[in-house]
JSON list of C-alpha atoms in Angstrom, two decimals:
[
{"chain": "A", "resi": 196, "resn": "UNK", "atom": "CA", "xyz": [107.53, 77.30, 87.22]},
{"chain": "A", "resi": 197, "resn": "UNK", "atom": "CA", "xyz": [110.90, 76.19, 85.89]},
{"chain": "A", "resi": 198, "resn": "UNK", "atom": "CA", "xyz": [114.03, 76.08, 88.04]},
{"chain": "A", "resi": 199, "resn": "UNK", "atom": "CA", "xyz": [115.52, 79.27, 86.59]},
{"chain": "A", "resi": 200, "resn": "UNK", "atom": "CA", "xyz": [112.37, 81.19, 87.47]},
{"chain": "A", "resi": 201, "resn": "UNK", "atom": "CA", "xyz": [112.28, 79.65, 90.97]},
{"chain": "A", "resi": 202, "resn": "UNK", "atom": "CA", "xyz": [115.86, 80.80, 91.48]},
{"chain": "A", "resi": 203, "resn": "UNK", "atom": "CA", "xyz": [115.00, 84.34, 90.34]},
{"chain": "A", "resi": 204, "resn": "UNK", "atom": "CA", "xyz": [111.96, 84.52, 92.61]},
{"chain": "A", "resi": 205, "resn": "UNK", "atom": "CA", "xyz": [113.87, 83.20, 95.63]},
{"chain": "A", "resi": 206, "resn": "UNK", "atom": "CA", "xyz": [116.77, 85.57, 95.00]},
{"chain": "A", "resi": 207, "resn": "UNK", "atom": "CA", "xyz": [114.49, 88.58, 94.63]},
{"chain": "A", "resi": 208, "resn": "UNK", "atom": "CA", "xyz": [112.67, 87.74, 97.84]},
{"chain": "A", "resi": 209, "resn": "UNK", "atom": "CA", "xyz": [115.90, 87.28, 99.79]},
{"chain": "A", "resi": 210, "resn": "UNK", "atom": "CA", "xyz": [117.62, 90.32, 98.26]},
{"chain": "A", "resi": 211, "resn": "UNK", "atom": "CA", "xyz": [114.60, 92.52, 99.04]},
{"chain": "A", "resi": 212, "resn": "UNK", "atom": "CA", "xyz": [114.54, 91.48, 102.70]},
{"chain": "A", "resi": 213, "resn": "UNK", "atom": "CA", "xyz": [118.25, 91.21, 103.47]},
{"chain": "A", "resi": 214, "resn": "UNK", "atom": "CA", "xyz": [120.11, 92.90, 100.63]},
{"chain": "A", "resi": 215, "resn": "UNK", "atom": "CA", "xyz": [122.21, 91.46, 97.83]},
{"chain": "A", "resi": 216, "resn": "UNK", "atom": "CA", "xyz": [125.46, 91.39, 99.81]},
{"chain": "A", "resi": 217, "resn": "UNK", "atom": "CA", "xyz": [123.93, 89.60, 102.82]},
{"chain": "A", "resi": 218, "resn": "UNK", "atom": "CA", "xyz": [122.50, 86.71, 100.79]},
{"chain": "A", "resi": 219, "resn": "UNK", "atom": "CA", "xyz": [124.63, 83.77, 99.70]},
{"chain": "A", "resi": 220, "resn": "UNK", "atom": "CA", "xyz": [124.17, 81.35, 96.83]},
{"chain": "A", "resi": 221, "resn": "UNK", "atom": "CA", "xyz": [123.62, 78.71, 99.50]},
{"chain": "A", "resi": 222, "resn": "UNK", "atom": "CA", "xyz": [120.71, 80.74, 100.96]},
{"chain": "A", "resi": 223, "resn": "UNK", "atom": "CA", "xyz": [119.00, 80.91, 97.57]},
{"chain": "A", "resi": 224, "resn": "UNK", "atom": "CA", "xyz": [119.59, 77.24, 96.81]},
{"chain": "A", "resi": 225, "resn": "UNK", "atom": "CA", "xyz": [118.25, 76.27, 100.23]},
{"chain": "A", "resi": 226, "resn": "UNK", "atom": "CA", "xyz": [115.01, 78.13, 99.59]},
{"chain": "A", "resi": 227, "resn": "UNK", "atom": "CA", "xyz": [114.56, 76.58, 96.15]},
{"chain": "A", "resi": 228, "resn": "UNK", "atom": "CA", "xyz": [115.67, 73.14, 97.34]},
{"chain": "A", "resi": 229, "resn": "UNK", "atom": "CA", "xyz": [118.48, 72.64, 94.81]},
{"chain": "A", "resi": 230, "resn": "UNK", "atom": "CA", "xyz": [122.23, 72.13, 94.90]},
{"chain": "A", "resi": 231, "resn": "UNK", "atom": "CA", "xyz": [124.55, 75.02, 94.11]},
{"chain": "A", "resi": 232, "resn": "UNK", "atom": "CA", "xyz": [125.63, 73.32, 90.89]},
{"chain": "A", "resi": 233, "resn": "UNK", "atom": "CA", "xyz": [122.03, 73.58, 89.67]},
{"chain": "A", "resi": 234, "resn": "UNK", "atom": "CA", "xyz": [122.04, 77.33, 90.19]},
{"chain": "A", "resi": 235, "resn": "UNK", "atom": "CA", "xyz": [125.31, 77.66, 88.28]},
{"chain": "A", "resi": 236, "resn": "UNK", "atom": "CA", "xyz": [123.71, 75.82, 85.37]},
{"chain": "A", "resi": 237, "resn": "UNK", "atom": "CA", "xyz": [121.27, 78.75, 85.05]},
{"chain": "A", "resi": 238, "resn": "UNK", "atom": "CA", "xyz": [123.43, 81.67, 86.23]},
{"chain": "A", "resi": 239, "resn": "UNK", "atom": "CA", "xyz": [127.20, 82.14, 86.03]},
{"chain": "A", "resi": 240, "resn": "UNK", "atom": "CA", "xyz": [127.42, 83.69, 89.50]},
{"chain": "A", "resi": 241, "resn": "UNK", "atom": "CA", "xyz": [125.48, 85.77, 92.00]},
{"chain": "A", "resi": 242, "resn": "UNK", "atom": "CA", "xyz": [126.13, 88.99, 90.05]},
{"chain": "A", "resi": 243, "resn": "UNK", "atom": "CA", "xyz": [124.66, 87.41, 86.90]},
{"chain": "A", "resi": 244, "resn": "UNK", "atom": "CA", "xyz": [121.58, 86.57, 88.94]},
{"chain": "A", "resi": 245, "resn": "UNK", "atom": "CA", "xyz": [121.34, 90.18, 90.12]},
{"chain": "A", "resi": 246, "resn": "UNK", "atom": "CA", "xyz": [121.82, 91.44, 86.56]},
{"chain": "A", "resi": 247, "resn": "UNK", "atom": "CA", "xyz": [118.98, 89.21, 85.35]},
{"chain": "A", "resi": 248, "resn": "UNK", "atom": "CA", "xyz": [116.73, 90.62, 88.07]},
{"chain": "A", "resi": 249, "resn": "UNK", "atom": "CA", "xyz": [117.72, 94.20, 87.24]},
{"chain": "A", "resi": 250, "resn": "UNK", "atom": "CA", "xyz": [116.98, 93.58, 83.57]},
{"chain": "A", "resi": 251, "resn": "UNK", "atom": "CA", "xyz": [113.56, 92.26, 84.49]},
{"chain": "A", "resi": 252, "resn": "UNK", "atom": "CA", "xyz": [112.92, 95.28, 86.71]},
{"chain": "A", "resi": 253, "resn": "UNK", "atom": "CA", "xyz": [113.91, 97.78, 84.01]},
{"chain": "A", "resi": 254, "resn": "UNK", "atom": "CA", "xyz": [111.75, 95.99, 81.45]},
{"chain": "A", "resi": 255, "resn": "UNK", "atom": "CA", "xyz": [108.69, 95.85, 83.69]},
{"chain": "A", "resi": 256, "resn": "UNK", "atom": "CA", "xyz": [109.04, 99.43, 84.92]},
{"chain": "A", "resi": 257, "resn": "UNK", "atom": "CA", "xyz": [109.68, 100.61, 81.36]},
{"chain": "A", "resi": 258, "resn": "UNK", "atom": "CA", "xyz": [106.54, 98.86, 80.11]},
{"chain": "A", "resi": 259, "resn": "UNK", "atom": "CA", "xyz": [104.47, 100.52, 82.81]},
{"chain": "A", "resi": 260, "resn": "UNK", "atom": "CA", "xyz": [105.82, 104.01, 82.06]},
{"chain": "A", "resi": 261, "resn": "UNK", "atom": "CA", "xyz": [105.26, 103.43, 78.31]},
{"chain": "A", "resi": 262, "resn": "UNK", "atom": "CA", "xyz": [101.62, 102.61, 79.04]},
{"chain": "A", "resi": 263, "resn": "UNK", "atom": "CA", "xyz": [101.33, 105.80, 81.06]},
{"chain": "A", "resi": 264, "resn": "UNK", "atom": "CA", "xyz": [102.87, 107.82, 78.22]},
{"chain": "A", "resi": 265, "resn": "UNK", "atom": "CA", "xyz": [100.46, 106.27, 75.69]},
{"chain": "A", "resi": 266, "resn": "UNK", "atom": "CA", "xyz": [97.52, 107.11, 77.92]},
{"chain": "A", "resi": 267, "resn": "UNK", "atom": "CA", "xyz": [98.76, 110.65, 78.45]},
{"chain": "A", "resi": 268, "resn": "UNK", "atom": "CA", "xyz": [99.12, 111.19, 74.68]},
{"chain": "A", "resi": 269, "resn": "UNK", "atom": "CA", "xyz": [95.37, 110.63, 74.36]},
{"chain": "A", "resi": 270, "resn": "UNK", "atom": "CA", "xyz": [94.55, 113.06, 77.14]},
{"chain": "A", "resi": 271, "resn": "UNK", "atom": "CA", "xyz": [92.43, 116.01, 76.07]},
{"chain": "A", "resi": 272, "resn": "UNK", "atom": "CA", "xyz": [90.45, 116.67, 79.22]},
{"chain": "A", "resi": 273, "resn": "UNK", "atom": "CA", "xyz": [90.60, 115.28, 82.71]},
{"chain": "A", "resi": 274, "resn": "UNK", "atom": "CA", "xyz": [87.62, 114.86, 84.97]},
{"chain": "A", "resi": 275, "resn": "UNK", "atom": "CA", "xyz": [88.23, 114.68, 88.71]},
{"chain": "A", "resi": 276, "resn": "UNK", "atom": "CA", "xyz": [87.40, 110.97, 88.95]},
{"chain": "A", "resi": 277, "resn": "UNK", "atom": "CA", "xyz": [89.80, 110.15, 86.10]},
{"chain": "A", "resi": 278, "resn": "UNK", "atom": "CA", "xyz": [92.52, 112.19, 87.82]},
{"chain": "A", "resi": 279, "resn": "UNK", "atom": "CA", "xyz": [91.95, 110.19, 91.01]},
{"chain": "A", "resi": 280, "resn": "UNK", "atom": "CA", "xyz": [92.00, 106.87, 89.12]},
{"chain": "A", "resi": 281, "resn": "UNK", "atom": "CA", "xyz": [95.24, 107.77, 87.33]},
{"chain": "A", "resi": 282, "resn": "UNK", "atom": "CA", "xyz": [96.92, 108.64, 90.64]},
{"chain": "A", "resi": 283, "resn": "UNK", "atom": "CA", "xyz": [95.76, 105.56, 92.50]},
{"chain": "A", "resi": 284, "resn": "UNK", "atom": "CA", "xyz": [96.52, 103.48, 89.38]},
{"chain": "A", "resi": 285, "resn": "UNK", "atom": "CA", "xyz": [100.16, 104.65, 89.55]},
{"chain": "A", "resi": 286, "resn": "UNK", "atom": "CA", "xyz": [100.35, 103.43, 93.15]},
{"chain": "A", "resi": 287, "resn": "UNK", "atom": "CA", "xyz": [98.56, 100.13, 92.51]},
{"chain": "A", "resi": 288, "resn": "UNK", "atom": "CA", "xyz": [100.09, 99.34, 89.12]},
{"chain": "A", "resi": 289, "resn": "UNK", "atom": "CA", "xyz": [103.65, 100.43, 89.85]},
{"chain": "A", "resi": 290, "resn": "UNK", "atom": "CA", "xyz": [104.54, 101.06, 93.48]},
{"chain": "A", "resi": 291, "resn": "UNK", "atom": "CA", "xyz": [102.46, 98.15, 94.82]},
{"chain": "A", "resi": 292, "resn": "UNK", "atom": "CA", "xyz": [103.29, 95.64, 92.10]},
{"chain": "A", "resi": 293, "resn": "UNK", "atom": "CA", "xyz": [104.86, 92.74, 94.06]},
{"chain": "A", "resi": 294, "resn": "UNK", "atom": "CA", "xyz": [108.01, 92.55, 91.92]},
{"chain": "A", "resi": 295, "resn": "UNK", "atom": "CA", "xyz": [108.49, 96.33, 91.79]},
{"chain": "A", "resi": 296, "resn": "UNK", "atom": "CA", "xyz": [107.95, 96.49, 95.55]},
{"chain": "A", "resi": 297, "resn": "UNK", "atom": "CA", "xyz": [110.60, 93.78, 96.05]},
{"chain": "A", "resi": 298, "resn": "UNK", "atom": "CA", "xyz": [113.05, 95.56, 93.72]},
{"chain": "A", "resi": 299, "resn": "UNK", "atom": "CA", "xyz": [112.64, 98.81, 95.62]},
{"chain": "A", "resi": 300, "resn": "UNK", "atom": "CA", "xyz": [113.22, 96.90, 98.86]},
{"chain": "A", "resi": 301, "resn": "UNK", "atom": "CA", "xyz": [116.48, 95.51, 97.50]},
{"chain": "A", "resi": 302, "resn": "UNK", "atom": "CA", "xyz": [117.59, 98.83, 95.99]},
{"chain": "A", "resi": 303, "resn": "UNK", "atom": "CA", "xyz": [116.83, 100.62, 99.27]},
{"chain": "A", "resi": 304, "resn": "UNK", "atom": "CA", "xyz": [119.24, 98.34, 101.10]},
{"chain": "A", "resi": 305, "resn": "UNK", "atom": "CA", "xyz": [121.93, 98.22, 98.42]},
{"chain": "A", "resi": 306, "resn": "UNK", "atom": "CA", "xyz": [122.05, 101.91, 97.53]},
{"chain": "A", "resi": 307, "resn": "UNK", "atom": "CA", "xyz": [124.35, 102.32, 100.53]},
{"chain": "A", "resi": 308, "resn": "UNK", "atom": "CA", "xyz": [126.88, 99.84, 99.10]},
{"chain": "A", "resi": 309, "resn": "UNK", "atom": "CA", "xyz": [126.67, 100.10, 95.32]},
{"chain": "A", "resi": 310, "resn": "UNK", "atom": "CA", "xyz": [126.68, 103.43, 93.43]},
{"chain": "A", "resi": 311, "resn": "UNK", "atom": "CA", "xyz": [125.16, 101.82, 90.32]},
{"chain": "A", "resi": 312, "resn": "UNK", "atom": "CA", "xyz": [122.22, 100.48, 92.33]},
{"chain": "A", "resi": 313, "resn": "UNK", "atom": "CA", "xyz": [121.85, 103.84, 94.09]},
{"chain": "A", "resi": 314, "resn": "UNK", "atom": "CA", "xyz": [121.62, 105.49, 90.66]},
{"chain": "A", "resi": 315, "resn": "UNK", "atom": "CA", "xyz": [119.04, 102.94, 89.53]},
{"chain": "A", "resi": 316, "resn": "UNK", "atom": "CA", "xyz": [116.97, 103.56, 92.66]},
{"chain": "A", "resi": 317, "resn": "UNK", "atom": "CA", "xyz": [117.04, 107.31, 92.08]},
{"chain": "A", "resi": 318, "resn": "UNK", "atom": "CA", "xyz": [116.17, 106.93, 88.40]},
{"chain": "A", "resi": 319, "resn": "UNK", "atom": "CA", "xyz": [113.13, 104.67, 88.84]},
{"chain": "A", "resi": 320, "resn": "UNK", "atom": "CA", "xyz": [111.86, 105.89, 92.21]},
{"chain": "A", "resi": 321, "resn": "UNK", "atom": "CA", "xyz": [112.32, 109.65, 91.80]},
{"chain": "A", "resi": 322, "resn": "UNK", "atom": "CA", "xyz": [113.54, 110.87, 88.42]},
{"chain": "A", "resi": 323, "resn": "UNK", "atom": "CA", "xyz": [111.35, 108.99, 85.93]},
{"chain": "A", "resi": 324, "resn": "UNK", "atom": "CA", "xyz": [108.13, 109.43, 87.91]},
{"chain": "A", "resi": 325, "resn": "UNK", "atom": "CA", "xyz": [108.89, 113.15, 88.30]},
{"chain": "A", "resi": 326, "resn": "UNK", "atom": "CA", "xyz": [109.61, 113.47, 84.56]},
{"chain": "A", "resi": 327, "resn": "UNK", "atom": "CA", "xyz": [106.35, 111.74, 83.73]},
{"chain": "A", "resi": 328, "resn": "UNK", "atom": "CA", "xyz": [104.33, 113.88, 86.14]},
{"chain": "A", "resi": 329, "resn": "UNK", "atom": "CA", "xyz": [105.95, 117.04, 84.74]},
{"chain": "A", "resi": 330, "resn": "UNK", "atom": "CA", "xyz": [104.92, 115.99, 81.21]},
{"chain": "A", "resi": 331, "resn": "UNK", "atom": "CA", "xyz": [101.43, 115.17, 82.48]},
{"chain": "A", "resi": 332, "resn": "UNK", "atom": "CA", "xyz": [100.98, 118.61, 84.04]},
{"chain": "A", "resi": 333, "resn": "UNK", "atom": "CA", "xyz": [102.36, 120.28, 80.90]},
{"chain": "A", "resi": 334, "resn": "UNK", "atom": "CA", "xyz": [99.73, 118.40, 78.90]},
{"chain": "A", "resi": 335, "resn": "UNK", "atom": "CA", "xyz": [96.97, 119.25, 81.38]},
{"chain": "A", "resi": 336, "resn": "UNK", "atom": "CA", "xyz": [97.95, 122.92, 81.43]},
{"chain": "A", "resi": 337, "resn": "UNK", "atom": "CA", "xyz": [97.25, 122.97, 77.66]},
{"chain": "A", "resi": 338, "resn": "UNK", "atom": "CA", "xyz": [93.66, 121.95, 78.43]},
{"chain": "A", "resi": 339, "resn": "UNK", "atom": "CA", "xyz": [93.32, 124.73, 80.99]},
{"chain": "A", "resi": 340, "resn": "UNK", "atom": "CA", "xyz": [92.98, 122.21, 83.82]},
{"chain": "A", "resi": 341, "resn": "UNK", "atom": "CA", "xyz": [96.11, 123.47, 85.60]},
{"chain": "A", "resi": 342, "resn": "UNK", "atom": "CA", "xyz": [98.06, 126.73, 85.32]},
{"chain": "A", "resi": 343, "resn": "UNK", "atom": "CA", "xyz": [100.70, 126.90, 82.59]},
{"chain": "A", "resi": 344, "resn": "UNK", "atom": "CA", "xyz": [104.38, 127.38, 83.42]},
{"chain": "A", "resi": 345, "resn": "UNK", "atom": "CA", "xyz": [104.21, 125.53, 86.74]},
{"chain": "A", "resi": 346, "resn": "UNK", "atom": "CA", "xyz": [104.53, 121.96, 85.51]},
{"chain": "A", "resi": 347, "resn": "UNK", "atom": "CA", "xyz": [107.56, 120.92, 87.56]},
{"chain": "A", "resi": 348, "resn": "UNK", "atom": "CA", "xyz": [106.29, 122.63, 90.70]},
{"chain": "A", "resi": 349, "resn": "UNK", "atom": "CA", "xyz": [102.92, 120.89, 90.35]},
{"chain": "A", "resi": 350, "resn": "UNK", "atom": "CA", "xyz": [104.64, 117.56, 89.68]},
{"chain": "A", "resi": 351, "resn": "UNK", "atom": "CA", "xyz": [106.66, 117.90, 92.89]},
{"chain": "A", "resi": 352, "resn": "UNK", "atom": "CA", "xyz": [103.60, 118.91, 94.92]},
{"chain": "A", "resi": 353, "resn": "UNK", "atom": "CA", "xyz": [101.72, 115.94, 93.45]},
{"chain": "A", "resi": 354, "resn": "UNK", "atom": "CA", "xyz": [104.41, 113.27, 93.75]},
{"chain": "A", "resi": 355, "resn": "UNK", "atom": "CA", "xyz": [106.25, 114.11, 97.00]},
{"chain": "A", "resi": 356, "resn": "UNK", "atom": "CA", "xyz": [103.31, 113.30, 99.32]},
{"chain": "A", "resi": 357, "resn": "UNK", "atom": "CA", "xyz": [102.67, 110.03, 97.47]},
{"chain": "A", "resi": 358, "resn": "UNK", "atom": "CA", "xyz": [106.27, 108.94, 97.99]},
{"chain": "A", "resi": 359, "resn": "UNK", "atom": "CA", "xyz": [106.17, 110.10, 101.63]},
{"chain": "A", "resi": 360, "resn": "UNK", "atom": "CA", "xyz": [103.02, 108.04, 102.25]},
{"chain": "A", "resi": 361, "resn": "UNK", "atom": "CA", "xyz": [104.62, 105.06, 100.49]},
{"chain": "A", "resi": 362, "resn": "UNK", "atom": "CA", "xyz": [107.75, 105.32, 102.66]},
{"chain": "A", "resi": 363, "resn": "UNK", "atom": "CA", "xyz": [105.68, 105.63, 105.82]},
{"chain": "A", "resi": 364, "resn": "UNK", "atom": "CA", "xyz": [103.92, 102.32, 105.11]},
{"chain": "A", "resi": 365, "resn": "UNK", "atom": "CA", "xyz": [106.93, 100.47, 103.62]},
{"chain": "A", "resi": 366, "resn": "UNK", "atom": "CA", "xyz": [107.44, 97.47, 103.35]},
{"chain": "A", "resi": 367, "resn": "UNK", "atom": "CA", "xyz": [103.68, 97.27, 102.67]},
{"chain": "A", "resi": 368, "resn": "UNK", "atom": "CA", "xyz": [103.64, 93.59, 103.56]},
{"chain": "A", "resi": 369, "resn": "UNK", "atom": "CA", "xyz": [100.04, 93.53, 104.75]},
{"chain": "A", "resi": 370, "resn": "UNK", "atom": "CA", "xyz": [96.71, 94.19, 103.08]},
{"chain": "A", "resi": 371, "resn": "UNK", "atom": "CA", "xyz": [95.99, 96.76, 105.81]},
{"chain": "A", "resi": 372, "resn": "UNK", "atom": "CA", "xyz": [99.16, 98.75, 105.02]},
{"chain": "A", "resi": 373, "resn": "UNK", "atom": "CA", "xyz": [98.33, 98.74, 101.30]},
{"chain": "A", "resi": 374, "resn": "UNK", "atom": "CA", "xyz": [94.74, 99.83, 102.00]},
{"chain": "A", "resi": 375, "resn": "UNK", "atom": "CA", "xyz": [95.96, 102.65, 104.29]},
{"chain": "A", "resi": 376, "resn": "UNK", "atom": "CA", "xyz": [98.33, 103.81, 101.57]},
{"chain": "A", "resi": 377, "resn": "UNK", "atom": "CA", "xyz": [95.66, 103.84, 98.86]},
{"chain": "A", "resi": 378, "resn": "UNK", "atom": "CA", "xyz": [93.20, 105.70, 101.08]},
{"chain": "A", "resi": 379, "resn": "UNK", "atom": "CA", "xyz": [95.83, 108.28, 102.08]},
{"chain": "A", "resi": 380, "resn": "UNK", "atom": "CA", "xyz": [96.86, 108.76, 98.44]},
{"chain": "A", "resi": 381, "resn": "UNK", "atom": "CA", "xyz": [93.25, 109.26, 97.39]},
{"chain": "A", "resi": 382, "resn": "UNK", "atom": "CA", "xyz": [92.78, 111.92, 100.11]},
{"chain": "A", "resi": 383, "resn": "UNK", "atom": "CA", "xyz": [95.99, 113.64, 98.96]},
{"chain": "A", "resi": 384, "resn": "UNK", "atom": "CA", "xyz": [94.79, 113.66, 95.34]},
{"chain": "A", "resi": 385, "resn": "UNK", "atom": "CA", "xyz": [91.40, 115.09, 96.34]},
{"chain": "A", "resi": 386, "resn": "UNK", "atom": "CA", "xyz": [93.14, 117.85, 98.33]},
{"chain": "A", "resi": 387, "resn": "UNK", "atom": "CA", "xyz": [95.53, 118.48, 95.44]},
{"chain": "A", "resi": 388, "resn": "UNK", "atom": "CA", "xyz": [92.61, 119.03, 93.05]},
{"chain": "A", "resi": 389, "resn": "UNK", "atom": "CA", "xyz": [90.91, 121.44, 95.46]},
{"chain": "A", "resi": 390, "resn": "UNK", "atom": "CA", "xyz": [94.06, 123.46, 95.99]},
{"chain": "A", "resi": 391, "resn": "UNK", "atom": "CA", "xyz": [95.58, 123.59, 92.50]},
{"chain": "A", "resi": 392, "resn": "UNK", "atom": "CA", "xyz": [92.69, 123.60, 90.06]},
{"chain": "A", "resi": 393, "resn": "UNK", "atom": "CA", "xyz": [92.52, 127.15, 88.61]}
]
């Protein structure tokens, strides 16, 4: 791993645990084992480092949602087991991805101090997932799998418990916490199918 990448990884780890404003350039350099001048060779300042991390986050999250959209476009029918795999795949592939998890940790702390970061948190944690789920239920209602005209309501009923369960286990820093989350999400999805399948 090159020095620039080591700096990014150290910064993300520190920002996710302590917040952007609480971490100094010296803290990051100490973790990487470099002098401050070395960091400034790669990044103009601490904000440039944050901007690089935010760009990486948006790119990674965008790639994941694009994959979901591509998969949804091919959806014609949904068996129960596929529905369960899609739901747990969202948790494993997005919410539990180590970098995404770290970004959400940082954004959680910084949303109190920075309106732009608060907006980013809302967009990627709530708004985009809700938009995707609404589109998914609209598509599934066309197959007769779920009732038509209730897409947003179904999306909220589907997503809100997942996010609640995620918050309850956050920061998900142990295998046990991640396993509890996945098991609880699977139970929620099974209950959701029983209750909302026409």
